[in-house]
Short mmCIF file of C-alpha atoms and ligand atoms in Angstrom, two decimals:
data_model
loop_
_atom_site.label_atom_id
_atom_site.label_comp_id
_atom_site.label_asym_id
_atom_site.label_seq_id
_atom_site.Cartn_x
_atom_site.Cartn_y
_atom_site.Cartn_z
CA MET A 1188 9.03 35.81 -9.19
CA THR A 1189 12.54 36.52 -10.30
CA ASN A 1190 13.74 33.97 -7.96
CA LEU A 1191 11.33 31.37 -9.28
CA LYS A 1192 12.26 32.21 -12.94
CA SER A 1193 15.93 31.61 -12.35
CA ILE A 1194 15.25 28.42 -10.54
CA LEU A 1195 13.14 27.06 -13.45
CA ALA A 1196 15.85 28.15 -15.86
CA GLY A 1197 18.41 26.17 -13.93
CA CYS A 1198 16.18 23.12 -13.83
CA PHE A 1199 14.94 22.96 -17.41
CA MET A 1200 17.42 24.57 -19.75
CA THR A 1201 20.96 23.25 -19.99
CA ALA A 1202 23.38 21.36 -17.91
CA VAL A 1203 23.45 18.04 -19.66
CA SER A 1204 26.60 16.64 -17.78
CA VAL A 1205 26.78 16.44 -14.20
CA THR A 1206 29.46 18.12 -12.00
CA SER A 1207 29.49 17.70 -8.31
CA PHE A 1208 30.28 20.71 -6.18
CA ALA A 1209 29.33 22.23 -2.80
CA GLN A 1210 25.70 22.87 -2.49
CA ASP A 1211 24.89 22.06 -6.12
CA VAL A 1212 21.17 21.55 -5.49
CA GLN A 1213 19.01 24.35 -4.19
CA ILE A 1214 15.49 23.69 -2.96
CA THR A 1215 13.02 26.43 -2.01
CA LEU A 1216 10.00 25.28 -0.01
CA HIS A 1217 6.86 27.34 0.57
CA PRO A 1218 5.40 26.17 3.91
CA ASP A 1219 3.03 29.18 3.90
CA LYS A 1220 1.34 27.61 0.74
CA ALA A 1221 0.94 24.14 2.27
CA GLU A 1222 -2.85 23.50 1.58
CA ASN A 1223 -3.44 20.16 0.03
CA VAL A 1224 -3.59 17.16 2.32
CA ILE A 1225 -1.93 14.15 0.87
CA PRO A 1226 -4.64 11.34 0.84
CA LYS A 1227 -3.48 8.22 2.47
CA GLU A 1228 -4.98 6.28 -0.53
CA ILE A 1229 -1.95 7.41 -2.74
CA TYR A 1230 -0.18 4.54 -0.89
CA GLY A 1231 -2.75 1.93 -2.06
CA GLN A 1232 -1.86 -1.57 -3.07
CA PHE A 1233 -3.22 -3.86 -5.79
CA ALA A 1234 -3.70 -7.63 -5.37
CA GLU A 1235 -4.66 -9.66 -8.47
CA HIS A 1236 -5.30 -13.33 -9.08
CA LEU A 1237 -2.04 -13.45 -11.01
CA GLY A 1238 0.88 -15.84 -10.42
CA ARG A 1239 1.69 -16.09 -6.69
CA CYS A 1240 0.25 -12.72 -5.61
CA ILE A 1241 -2.90 -14.23 -3.92
CA TYR A 1242 -2.10 -17.96 -3.79
CA GLY A 1243 1.26 -18.55 -1.98
CA GLY A 1244 1.65 -14.75 -1.44
CA ILE A 1245 -1.29 -13.56 0.66
CA TRP A 1246 -3.30 -16.80 1.01
CA VAL A 1247 -2.01 -20.15 2.08
CA GLY A 1248 -5.23 -21.53 3.57
CA LYS A 1249 -6.10 -22.24 7.20
CA ASP A 1250 -4.70 -25.84 7.16
CA SER A 1251 -1.29 -24.80 5.65
CA GLU A 1252 1.85 -25.78 7.61
CA ILE A 1253 2.97 -22.26 6.71
CA PRO A 1254 2.20 -20.09 9.77
CA ASN A 1255 -0.96 -18.14 8.98
CA VAL A 1256 -3.57 -15.88 10.43
CA GLU A 1257 -6.89 -17.41 9.41
CA GLY A 1258 -5.38 -18.64 6.20
CA TYR A 1259 -3.33 -15.46 5.37
CA ARG A 1260 0.44 -16.07 5.43
CA LYS A 1261 1.52 -14.64 8.77
CA ASP A 1262 4.84 -13.00 7.82
CA VAL A 1263 3.15 -11.28 4.79
CA PHE A 1264 0.07 -10.20 6.93
CA ASP A 1265 2.38 -8.85 9.66
CA ALA A 1266 4.46 -6.93 7.03
CA LEU A 1267 1.27 -5.39 5.54
CA LYS A 1268 -0.07 -4.42 8.96
CA THR A 1269 3.21 -2.58 9.66
CA LEU A 1270 2.81 -0.81 6.34
CA GLU A 1271 -0.61 0.49 7.32
CA VAL A 1272 -2.09 -0.20 3.87
CA PRO A 1273 -4.87 2.25 3.30
CA VAL A 1274 -6.67 0.71 0.34
CA MET A 1275 -6.30 -2.57 -1.63
CA ARG A 1276 -7.61 -3.23 -5.12
CA TRP A 1277 -8.83 -6.73 -6.04
CA PRO A 1278 -9.38 -9.08 -7.88
CA GLY A 1279 -7.71 -7.64 -11.02
CA GLY A 1280 -6.50 -6.31 -13.33
CA CYS A 1281 -7.35 -8.27 -16.38
CA PHE A 1282 -8.52 -11.09 -14.16
CA ALA A 1283 -11.46 -8.94 -12.92
CA ASP A 1284 -13.21 -8.95 -16.37
CA GLU A 1285 -13.24 -12.82 -16.38
CA TYR A 1286 -14.10 -13.17 -12.70
CA HIS A 1287 -17.52 -14.34 -11.64
CA TRP A 1288 -17.89 -13.64 -8.00
CA MET A 1289 -20.42 -16.23 -7.18
CA ASP A 1290 -17.72 -18.95 -8.01
CA GLY A 1291 -15.77 -17.50 -5.07
CA VAL A 1292 -18.40 -17.77 -2.20
CA GLY A 1293 -19.86 -20.73 -0.20
CA SER A 1294 -17.92 -23.77 0.94
CA GLN A 1295 -14.45 -23.65 -0.39
CA GLU A 1296 -14.44 -27.46 -1.50
CA ASN A 1297 -17.42 -26.89 -3.77
CA ARG A 1298 -16.23 -23.71 -5.59
CA PRO A 1299 -15.88 -24.18 -9.31
CA ARG A 1300 -12.57 -24.11 -10.99
CA MET A 1301 -11.64 -21.78 -13.85
CA VAL A 1302 -8.84 -21.16 -16.15
CA ASN A 1303 -6.97 -17.94 -15.55
CA ASN A 1304 -6.69 -17.07 -19.21
CA ASN A 1305 -4.86 -13.88 -18.74
CA TRP A 1306 -2.05 -15.14 -16.53
CA GLY A 1307 -0.45 -18.41 -17.62
CA GLY A 1308 -3.63 -20.52 -17.98
CA THR A 1309 -3.26 -21.43 -14.31
CA VAL A 1310 -6.24 -23.29 -12.91
CA GLU A 1311 -7.93 -21.06 -10.19
CA ASP A 1312 -9.77 -22.97 -7.49
CA ASN A 1313 -11.66 -19.93 -6.24
CA SER A 1314 -10.57 -20.67 -2.62
CA PHE A 1315 -9.80 -17.02 -2.23
CA GLY A 1316 -13.10 -15.10 -2.87
CA THR A 1317 -15.19 -12.25 -1.59
CA HIS A 1318 -15.20 -13.33 2.09
CA GLU A 1319 -11.42 -13.98 2.20
CA PHE A 1320 -10.67 -10.60 0.61
CA LEU A 1321 -13.06 -8.49 2.56
CA ASN A 1322 -12.07 -10.17 5.90
CA LEU A 1323 -8.44 -9.48 5.09
CA CYS A 1324 -9.25 -5.79 4.46
CA GLU A 1325 -11.04 -5.68 7.80
CA LEU A 1326 -8.10 -7.41 9.63
CA LEU A 1327 -5.60 -4.97 8.04
CA GLY A 1328 -7.89 -1.92 8.64
CA CYS A 1329 -7.77 -0.97 4.99
CA GLU A 1330 -10.54 0.01 2.51
CA PRO A 1331 -11.34 -2.52 -0.06
CA TYR A 1332 -11.42 -1.56 -3.74
CA ILE A 1333 -13.55 -3.96 -5.80
CA SER A 1334 -12.82 -4.16 -9.47
CA GLY A 1335 -16.13 -5.19 -11.17
CA ASN A 1336 -16.54 -7.42 -14.23
CA VAL A 1337 -17.94 -5.32 -17.11
CA GLY A 1338 -16.06 -7.25 -19.97
CA SER A 1339 -17.59 -10.50 -19.67
CA GLY A 1340 -20.25 -10.05 -16.90
CA THR A 1341 -23.66 -8.47 -16.78
CA PRO A 1342 -24.98 -5.40 -14.91
CA GLU A 1343 -27.10 -7.92 -12.91
CA GLU A 1344 -24.08 -9.86 -11.76
CA LEU A 1345 -22.29 -6.74 -10.60
CA ALA A 1346 -25.45 -5.28 -8.97
CA LYS A 1347 -25.96 -8.51 -7.00
CA TRP A 1348 -22.27 -8.55 -6.00
CA VAL A 1349 -22.74 -4.98 -4.46
CA GLU A 1350 -25.92 -6.17 -2.80
CA TYR A 1351 -24.27 -9.22 -1.41
CA MET A 1352 -21.41 -7.29 0.10
CA THR A 1353 -23.21 -4.19 1.41
CA SER A 1354 -26.91 -4.80 2.03
CA ASN A 1355 -28.19 -5.49 5.60
CA SER A 1356 -31.70 -6.17 4.35
CA ASN A 1357 -33.38 -9.64 4.21
CA SER A 1358 -32.90 -9.76 0.46
CA THR A 1359 -31.84 -13.01 -1.26
CA MET A 1360 -28.26 -11.80 -1.66
CA ALA A 1361 -27.95 -10.54 1.88
CA GLU A 1362 -29.30 -13.86 3.18
CA LEU A 1363 -26.93 -15.70 0.94
CA ARG A 1364 -24.09 -13.84 2.52
CA ARG A 1365 -25.39 -14.72 6.00
CA LYS A 1366 -25.69 -18.34 4.99
CA ASN A 1367 -22.00 -18.22 3.88
CA GLY A 1368 -21.05 -17.06 7.27
CA ARG A 1369 -21.13 -13.26 7.41
CA GLU A 1370 -24.00 -11.71 9.35
CA LYS A 1371 -23.23 -8.05 8.90
CA ALA A 1372 -22.70 -6.35 5.61
CA TRP A 1373 -19.11 -5.17 4.83
CA LYS A 1374 -18.30 -1.42 4.10
CA VAL A 1375 -17.19 -1.23 0.53
CA LYS A 1376 -16.45 2.21 -0.71
CA TYR A 1377 -14.43 1.92 -3.85
CA LEU A 1378 -15.96 0.15 -6.96
CA GLY A 1379 -14.24 -0.03 -10.24
CA VAL A 1380 -16.62 -0.34 -13.22
CA GLY A 1381 -14.43 -2.58 -15.39
CA ASN A 1382 -10.65 -2.64 -15.88
CA GLU A 1383 -8.64 -1.62 -18.93
CA SER A 1384 -11.89 -1.68 -20.97
CA TRP A 1385 -9.83 -0.54 -24.00
CA GLY A 1386 -7.86 -3.79 -23.86
CA CYS A 1387 -8.16 -6.94 -21.75
CA GLY A 1388 -11.35 -5.68 -20.26
CA GLY A 1389 -13.35 -5.82 -23.54
CA ASP A 1390 -11.39 -4.12 -26.20
CA MET A 1391 -13.93 -1.18 -26.39
CA LEU A 1392 -13.82 2.12 -27.91
CA PRO A 1393 -14.36 4.95 -25.35
CA GLU A 1394 -17.77 5.90 -26.59
CA PHE A 1395 -19.09 2.38 -26.33
CA TYR A 1396 -17.47 2.05 -22.80
CA SER A 1397 -18.92 5.28 -21.65
CA ASP A 1398 -22.53 4.07 -22.48
CA LEU A 1399 -21.72 0.78 -20.76
CA TYR A 1400 -20.37 2.44 -17.69
CA ARG A 1401 -23.57 4.53 -17.50
CA ARG A 1402 -25.77 1.40 -17.67
CA TYR A 1403 -23.69 -0.52 -15.05
CA ALA A 1404 -23.46 2.30 -12.77
CA VAL A 1405 -27.20 2.71 -12.45
CA TYR A 1406 -27.54 -0.69 -10.87
CA CYS A 1407 -24.74 -0.41 -8.43
CA ARG A 1408 -26.72 0.94 -5.59
CA ASN A 1409 -25.95 2.45 -2.21
CA TYR A 1410 -27.38 0.24 0.55
CA GLY A 1411 -27.94 1.66 4.05
CA ASP A 1412 -25.17 4.16 4.76
CA ASN A 1413 -22.72 2.35 2.45
CA LYS A 1414 -21.85 5.06 -0.25
CA LEU A 1415 -20.03 3.76 -3.23
CA PHE A 1416 -17.24 5.74 -4.88
CA LYS A 1417 -17.64 4.62 -8.40
CA ILE A 1418 -14.45 4.64 -10.64
CA ALA A 1419 -14.64 4.41 -14.38
CA SER A 1420 -11.97 2.45 -16.25
CA GLY A 1421 -9.55 5.00 -17.46
CA ALA A 1422 -6.71 5.39 -19.96
CA ASN A 1423 -3.66 3.59 -20.81
CA ALA A 1424 -0.78 5.96 -20.18
CA ASN A 1425 -1.07 9.08 -22.49
CA ASP A 1426 -4.33 8.17 -24.33
CA TYR A 1427 -5.81 11.65 -23.52
CA ASN A 1428 -8.64 10.97 -25.83
CA TRP A 1429 -9.99 8.20 -23.62
CA SER A 1430 -10.30 10.60 -20.79
CA LYS A 1431 -11.77 13.29 -22.93
CA VAL A 1432 -14.54 11.06 -24.22
CA LEU A 1433 -15.32 9.64 -20.78
CA MET A 1434 -15.42 13.05 -19.26
CA ASN A 1435 -17.91 14.34 -21.95
CA LYS A 1436 -20.06 11.27 -22.26
CA ILE A 1437 -20.10 10.05 -18.68
CA GLY A 1438 -19.98 13.44 -16.99
CA THR A 1439 -19.15 14.51 -13.43
CA GLY A 1440 -22.45 13.42 -11.83
CA ARG A 1441 -22.18 9.69 -12.50
CA MET A 1442 -18.61 8.88 -11.65
CA ASP A 1443 -16.37 9.83 -8.63
CA GLY A 1444 -13.06 8.80 -10.15
CA ILE A 1445 -11.47 7.88 -13.45
CA SER A 1446 -8.47 5.62 -13.44
CA LEU A 1447 -5.03 5.76 -15.12
CA HIS A 1448 -2.66 2.97 -15.73
CA TYR A 1449 1.08 3.89 -16.32
CA TYR A 1450 3.95 1.33 -16.20
CA ALA A 1451 7.66 2.15 -16.14
CA VAL A 1452 8.44 -0.22 -18.94
CA ARG A 1453 10.74 -0.36 -21.91
CA ASP A 1454 9.40 -2.93 -24.26
CA TRP A 1455 11.41 -4.25 -27.13
CA GLY A 1456 8.88 -7.01 -28.03
CA THR A 1457 9.12 -10.75 -27.59
CA ASN A 1458 11.98 -13.17 -28.33
CA PRO A 1459 11.37 -16.12 -30.70
CA ASP A 1460 11.08 -18.39 -27.65
CA GLY A 1461 8.20 -16.31 -26.26
CA THR A 1462 10.34 -14.63 -23.47
CA GLY A 1463 9.98 -10.90 -23.02
CA ARG A 1464 12.40 -8.27 -23.93
CA LYS A 1465 11.67 -5.80 -21.27
CA GLY A 1466 15.11 -5.96 -19.64
CA SER A 1467 16.15 -7.78 -16.54
CA SER A 1468 15.07 -6.50 -13.10
CA LEU A 1469 18.59 -7.34 -11.79
CA VAL A 1470 21.05 -6.87 -14.61
CA PHE A 1471 21.16 -3.36 -16.25
CA THR A 1472 23.51 -0.72 -17.32
CA ASN A 1473 23.66 2.87 -16.05
CA LYS A 1474 22.05 3.87 -19.37
CA GLU A 1475 19.24 1.41 -18.78
CA PHE A 1476 18.76 2.66 -15.24
CA TYR A 1477 18.27 6.21 -16.48
CA GLU A 1478 16.07 4.99 -19.31
CA ILE A 1479 13.62 3.49 -16.84
CA LEU A 1480 13.92 6.55 -14.55
CA SER A 1481 12.97 8.74 -17.59
CA LYS A 1482 10.06 6.56 -18.32
CA SER A 1483 8.79 6.44 -14.80
CA LEU A 1484 9.26 10.32 -14.36
CA GLY A 1485 7.32 10.62 -17.64
CA ILE A 1486 4.22 9.91 -15.52
CA GLU A 1487 4.11 13.59 -14.52
CA ASP A 1488 3.54 14.79 -18.16
CA CYS A 1489 1.03 11.99 -18.45
CA ILE A 1490 -0.77 13.10 -15.35
CA LYS A 1491 -0.83 16.67 -16.59
CA GLY A 1492 -2.26 15.76 -19.89
CA HIS A 1493 -5.16 13.90 -18.20
CA ILE A 1494 -5.68 16.65 -15.63
CA LYS A 1495 -5.99 19.03 -18.57
CA GLU A 1496 -8.79 16.98 -20.07
CA LEU A 1497 -10.58 16.54 -16.59
CA ASP A 1498 -10.35 20.23 -15.88
CA LYS A 1499 -12.12 21.14 -19.09
CA VAL A 1500 -15.32 19.41 -17.98
CA ASP A 1501 -14.77 19.39 -14.25
CA PRO A 1502 -12.99 22.59 -13.20
CA ASN A 1503 -14.06 22.11 -9.60
CA LYS A 1504 -12.20 18.80 -9.51
CA LYS A 1505 -15.13 16.58 -8.38
CA VAL A 1506 -13.86 13.56 -10.21
CA GLY A 1507 -10.63 12.08 -8.81
CA LEU A 1508 -7.79 10.85 -11.01
CA MET A 1509 -7.06 7.31 -9.65
CA VAL A 1510 -3.61 5.93 -10.71
CA ASP A 1511 -4.76 2.45 -9.91
CA GLU A 1512 -1.84 0.59 -11.54
CA TRP A 1513 1.74 1.90 -11.70
CA GLY A 1514 5.18 0.59 -11.20
CA THR A 1515 8.08 -1.10 -13.02
CA TRP A 1516 7.58 -4.04 -15.33
CA PHE A 1517 10.69 -6.09 -16.27
CA ASN A 1518 11.20 -9.63 -17.68
CA VAL A 1519 10.25 -12.41 -15.39
CA GLU A 1520 13.03 -13.89 -13.31
CA PRO A 1521 14.66 -16.68 -15.39
CA GLY A 1522 13.10 -20.13 -14.78
CA THR A 1523 9.79 -18.76 -13.58
CA ASN A 1524 6.33 -18.88 -15.27
CA PRO A 1525 6.30 -16.09 -17.88
CA GLY A 1526 2.65 -15.55 -17.15
CA TRP A 1527 3.18 -14.90 -13.47
CA LEU A 1528 5.20 -11.59 -13.74
CA TYR A 1529 7.57 -12.42 -10.91
CA GLN A 1530 10.41 -9.94 -10.83
CA GLN A 1531 13.10 -8.99 -8.33
CA ASN A 1532 13.29 -5.58 -6.88
CA THR A 1533 16.42 -3.46 -6.48
CA MET A 1534 17.44 0.02 -5.39
CA ARG A 1535 16.48 1.05 -8.83
CA ASP A 1536 12.77 0.09 -8.02
CA ALA A 1537 12.95 1.99 -4.69
CA ILE A 1538 14.12 5.10 -6.70
CA VAL A 1539 11.15 4.65 -9.13
CA ALA A 1540 8.87 4.34 -6.13
CA SER A 1541 10.10 7.41 -4.16
CA THR A 1542 10.17 9.64 -7.22
CA SER A 1543 6.80 8.58 -8.40
CA LEU A 1544 5.39 9.26 -4.97
CA ASP A 1545 6.92 12.68 -5.10
CA ILE A 1546 5.07 13.42 -8.23
CA PHE A 1547 1.65 12.19 -7.04
CA HIS A 1548 2.08 14.50 -3.96
CA LYS A 1549 2.16 17.54 -6.21
CA TYR A 1550 -1.37 16.79 -7.80
CA THR A 1551 -3.42 15.82 -4.84
CA ASP A 1552 -6.03 18.38 -5.74
CA ARG A 1553 -6.89 15.82 -8.48
CA ILE A 1554 -5.18 12.53 -7.72
CA LYS A 1555 -7.11 10.88 -4.97
CA MET A 1556 -5.69 7.31 -5.11
CA ALA A 1557 -2.75 5.35 -6.49
CA ASN A 1558 -2.18 1.61 -6.35
CA ILE A 1559 1.26 0.24 -7.07
CA ALA A 1560 1.25 -3.07 -9.01
CA GLN A 1561 1.43 -5.33 -7.20
CA VAL A 1562 1.48 -6.14 -3.48
CA VAL A 1563 3.18 -9.60 -3.34
CA ASN A 1564 5.28 -11.56 -5.82
CA VAL A 1565 4.00 -9.71 -8.95
CA LEU A 1566 5.73 -6.73 -10.76
CA GLN A 1567 7.03 -4.08 -8.38
CA ALA A 1568 6.22 -6.00 -5.35
CA MET A 1569 6.37 -4.93 -1.72
CA ILE A 1570 6.99 -8.46 -0.58
CA LEU A 1571 8.30 -11.62 -2.03
CA THR A 1572 7.73 -15.20 -0.98
CA ASN A 1573 9.82 -18.21 -1.99
CA GLU A 1574 8.32 -20.41 -4.65
CA LYS A 1575 10.67 -23.35 -3.97
CA ASN A 1576 10.86 -23.07 -0.24
CA PRO A 1577 7.61 -21.49 0.83
CA ASN A 1578 8.44 -21.84 4.43
CA ASP A 1579 11.33 -19.25 4.12
CA GLN A 1580 10.66 -16.01 5.73
CA CYS A 1581 9.16 -13.49 3.20
CA VAL A 1582 11.47 -10.83 1.78
CA LEU A 1583 10.71 -7.10 2.17
CA THR A 1584 11.82 -5.36 -0.97
CA PRO A 1585 13.56 -1.92 -1.28
CA THR A 1586 10.20 -0.62 -2.51
CA TYR A 1587 8.52 -1.83 0.67
CA HIS A 1588 11.00 0.21 2.68
CA VAL A 1589 10.21 3.35 0.63
CA PHE A 1590 6.52 2.92 1.39
CA ARG A 1591 7.20 2.46 5.00
CA MET A 1592 9.48 5.45 5.15
CA TYR A 1593 6.98 7.63 3.26
CA ASN A 1594 4.18 6.70 5.63
CA VAL A 1595 4.89 9.91 7.37
CA HIS A 1596 3.53 11.87 4.34
CA LYS A 1597 -0.01 10.32 4.62
CA GLU A 1598 -2.54 12.85 5.44
CA ALA A 1599 0.11 15.48 5.95
CA LYS A 1600 -0.08 18.88 4.23
CA HIS A 1601 2.03 18.91 1.01
CA ILE A 1602 4.52 21.80 1.02
CA PRO A 1603 5.04 23.03 -2.53
CA GLY A 1604 8.54 23.94 -3.74
CA GLU A 1605 11.01 24.33 -6.46
CA ILE A 1606 14.37 22.73 -7.11
CA THR A 1607 17.42 23.78 -8.95
CA CYS A 1608 19.50 20.82 -10.02
CA ASP A 1609 21.67 19.54 -12.85
CA LYS A 1610 20.26 17.07 -15.31
CA ILE A 1611 21.68 13.86 -16.68
CA GLN A 1612 21.52 13.20 -20.38
CA VAL A 1613 20.03 9.77 -20.95
CA ASN A 1614 20.18 9.77 -24.73
CA ASP A 1615 19.72 12.25 -27.40
CA ARG A 1616 16.10 12.94 -26.48
CA GLU A 1617 15.77 12.51 -22.71
CA GLN A 1618 17.18 13.90 -19.56
CA VAL A 1619 16.54 13.19 -15.90
CA PRO A 1620 17.09 15.53 -12.90
CA THR A 1621 19.83 14.44 -10.46
CA VAL A 1622 17.51 15.00 -7.39
CA SER A 1623 13.82 14.60 -6.66
CA PHE A 1624 12.14 15.81 -3.55
CA THR A 1625 8.87 16.11 -1.60
CA ALA A 1626 7.96 17.75 1.67
CA SER A 1627 5.02 17.71 3.96
CA THR A 1628 4.05 18.84 7.44
CA LYS A 1629 1.83 17.19 10.05
CA ASN A 1630 1.65 17.81 13.82
CA GLY A 1631 4.19 20.39 13.79
CA VAL A 1632 6.74 18.17 12.13
CA THR A 1633 8.14 18.67 8.70
CA THR A 1634 9.49 15.87 6.56
CA LEU A 1635 11.59 16.44 3.54
CA SER A 1636 12.25 13.34 1.40
CA LEU A 1637 15.13 13.58 -1.09
CA THR A 1638 16.10 11.03 -3.67
CA ASN A 1639 19.45 11.16 -5.44
CA ILE A 1640 19.01 9.69 -8.83
CA ASP A 1641 22.50 10.14 -9.79
CA LEU A 1642 24.32 6.80 -9.73
CA GLU A 1643 27.82 8.31 -9.51
CA LYS A 1644 27.87 11.38 -7.41
CA SER A 1645 26.75 12.62 -4.16
CA HIS A 1646 24.97 15.95 -4.10
CA VAL A 1647 24.87 18.67 -1.54
CA VAL A 1648 21.30 20.01 -1.11
CA ALA A 1649 20.74 23.54 0.37
CA VAL A 1650 17.14 24.16 1.53
CA ASN A 1651 15.75 27.45 2.49
CA ILE A 1652 14.28 27.61 5.97
CA ASP A 1653 13.91 31.34 6.07
CA GLY A 1654 16.18 31.63 9.11
CA LYS A 1655 13.58 29.68 11.11
CA LYS A 1656 14.88 27.94 14.20
CA VAL A 1657 14.52 24.27 13.28
CA ALA A 1658 16.31 21.16 14.55
CA VAL A 1659 16.95 18.11 12.57
CA GLY A 1660 15.15 15.10 14.12
CA GLU A 1661 15.65 11.40 13.73
CA SER A 1662 16.34 10.98 9.96
CA GLU A 1663 16.61 7.82 7.83
CA ILE A 1664 18.40 6.78 4.63
CA LEU A 1665 17.74 3.92 2.19
CA THR A 1666 20.76 3.13 0.01
CA ALA A 1667 23.28 0.42 -0.87
CA LYS A 1668 26.83 0.35 -2.23
CA ASP A 1669 25.38 -0.73 -5.58
CA VAL A 1670 22.12 0.31 -7.15
CA HIS A 1671 21.76 -3.28 -8.27
CA ALA A 1672 21.44 -4.37 -4.60
CA TYR A 1673 18.30 -6.29 -3.68
CA ASN A 1674 17.01 -8.36 -0.77
CA ASP A 1675 16.68 -12.16 -1.18
CA PHE A 1676 15.61 -15.07 0.97
CA GLY A 1677 18.03 -14.90 3.97
CA LYS A 1678 19.80 -11.89 2.63
CA ASP A 1679 18.79 -8.55 3.96
CA ASN A 1680 20.99 -6.22 1.84
CA VAL A 1681 18.84 -3.11 1.50
CA HIS A 1682 17.13 -1.54 4.51
CA PRO A 1683 16.80 2.00 5.97
CA SER A 1684 19.33 3.17 8.52
CA PRO A 1685 19.77 6.33 10.56
CA PHE A 1686 20.92 9.32 8.59
CA LYS A 1687 23.20 11.87 10.17
CA ASP A 1688 24.31 14.06 7.31
CA ALA A 1689 21.82 16.95 7.60
CA LYS A 1690 22.61 20.04 9.57
CA VAL A 1691 21.28 23.52 9.83
CA LYS A 1692 24.01 26.04 8.88
CA ASN A 1693 23.69 29.77 8.27
CA GLY A 1694 19.87 29.71 8.16
CA GLN A 1695 19.82 26.87 5.68
CA LEU A 1696 19.27 23.12 5.86
CA ILE A 1697 22.28 21.35 4.31
CA VAL A 1698 21.92 17.68 3.30
CA ASN A 1699 24.70 15.54 1.83
CA LEU A 1700 22.98 13.12 -0.35
CA PRO A 1701 24.91 10.02 -1.38
CA ALA A 1702 24.56 8.64 -4.81
CA HIS A 1703 21.46 6.61 -5.48
CA SER A 1704 19.96 7.12 -2.12
CA ILE A 1705 16.61 8.08 -0.63
CA VAL A 1706 16.63 10.27 2.55
CA ASN A 1707 13.85 11.40 4.88
CA VAL A 1708 15.02 14.47 6.89
CA VAL A 1709 12.79 15.28 9.78
CA LEU A 1710 12.59 18.87 10.93
CA LYS A 1711 11.07 19.96 14.29
O1 LIG B 265 -0.78 -5.59 -13.32
C1 LIG B 265 -0.75 -6.49 -14.36
C2 LIG B 265 -1.74 -6.22 -15.49
O2 LIG B 265 -1.37 -4.95 -16.04
C3 LIG B 265 -3.18 -5.87 -14.99
O3 LIG B 265 -3.89 -7.15 -14.86
C4 LIG B 265 -3.71 -5.14 -16.15
O4 LIG B 265 -4.84 -4.31 -15.65
C5 LIG B 265 -2.48 -4.37 -16.66
O5 LIG B 265 -2.47 -4.47 -18.06
#
């Protein structure tokens, strides 16, 4: 206890300027307390009909000259396969509450066109619909997460969609699916009942939404052995009242999950010409770097606030907290459509990703899923494709590499621990720690992931291993000379490489962590 107290004191009280010295970071791990398994769904993705996420990102169509697997861009498909995506949310986002699924089934030539009002007024030809999405999930081996239309749809429309996808009966909906080329029902577990119902999904008050949720959920049935996991549209960031009302009015028996959206964004409004003032994804000062980190790390307090509300009604933690939108949000790249949310991705994004995942791992008794926004070409993307030269090989972003490196934590037991480290003063109100960590164990292998948030100094991390005989296995590092480094078409500047700077000495693991780096240390 004394030890824990002094550790917490070191971490939370003073030390506003950073001094680098030998073993300046101490981590204490508790392998004996490793109980919670990290759900693989924490590594979920999100694909919205927004900009070039679906069209030009995932889907090019079977007749495209771009190499494809049944219409899915081959390089993107292969990269997602390597990533072992566990779950993918679709079709939105804000798009979901204007989406009418019947427009996206049947022969592609005859599908009606619609205006994508949320995202740049682009005309959507509906060539990517239910079959194209669910078949992609099957090919990737990931769970589909369908986001249903509550804002502008009807309970009947959503009920029929569930029946169309999951019923093996001879009902009209199941027969229609067969006529459209799919004999066997798909397995669909996750169903979102609306999206951002407090905003683009209907601008509702939580009391009204709660009633609507109850009504819609009644008609979303389980067909055969398909068991739906129903997710209520949750809060925007720290709107704890939204969670409170939903927990009280919907209650634990009717929903399996409640979502949370939290973006690492600093928003200074809009310029007179309509362009955003969220800062550039590529050009930023050290101060702006730390400001974004402070914002992204703020998700921990936000999670705690919502968990507090959920715990009051659901102490046995039956309802999962699903962080089904998170990530960085910057200005679009100059010259691109402002409604398409296309941004580049640097080592800064990688650090936001690793440190956010570190936080999610700590609350897996409540957090059952997280979906970074978004998978291709939108916001903090895993993958980018070239708008001007679509034949160019796709780019794997630094964030992609973090997800690939962190795969090792999926379904591993989380090892709790504490850290003593210095803090960096961001401004007169905010500080960020110099180092973030997470650890897990699976099949006798322990992986410790460390992120050095400090842009200027390396840190020497000492980790207790209680004198256990461990050997350092093949370890990896993701870093670059400059935190602004990013990958571009034909330029692979940021990728993981072997890491050798970890050793066991005097009963401790000692890791030398370079500035702005992410390291996976494997212990056997
Ligand atoms: O991810 C982009 C948008 O952000 C989503 O459509 C919406 O749900 C959120 O506001």
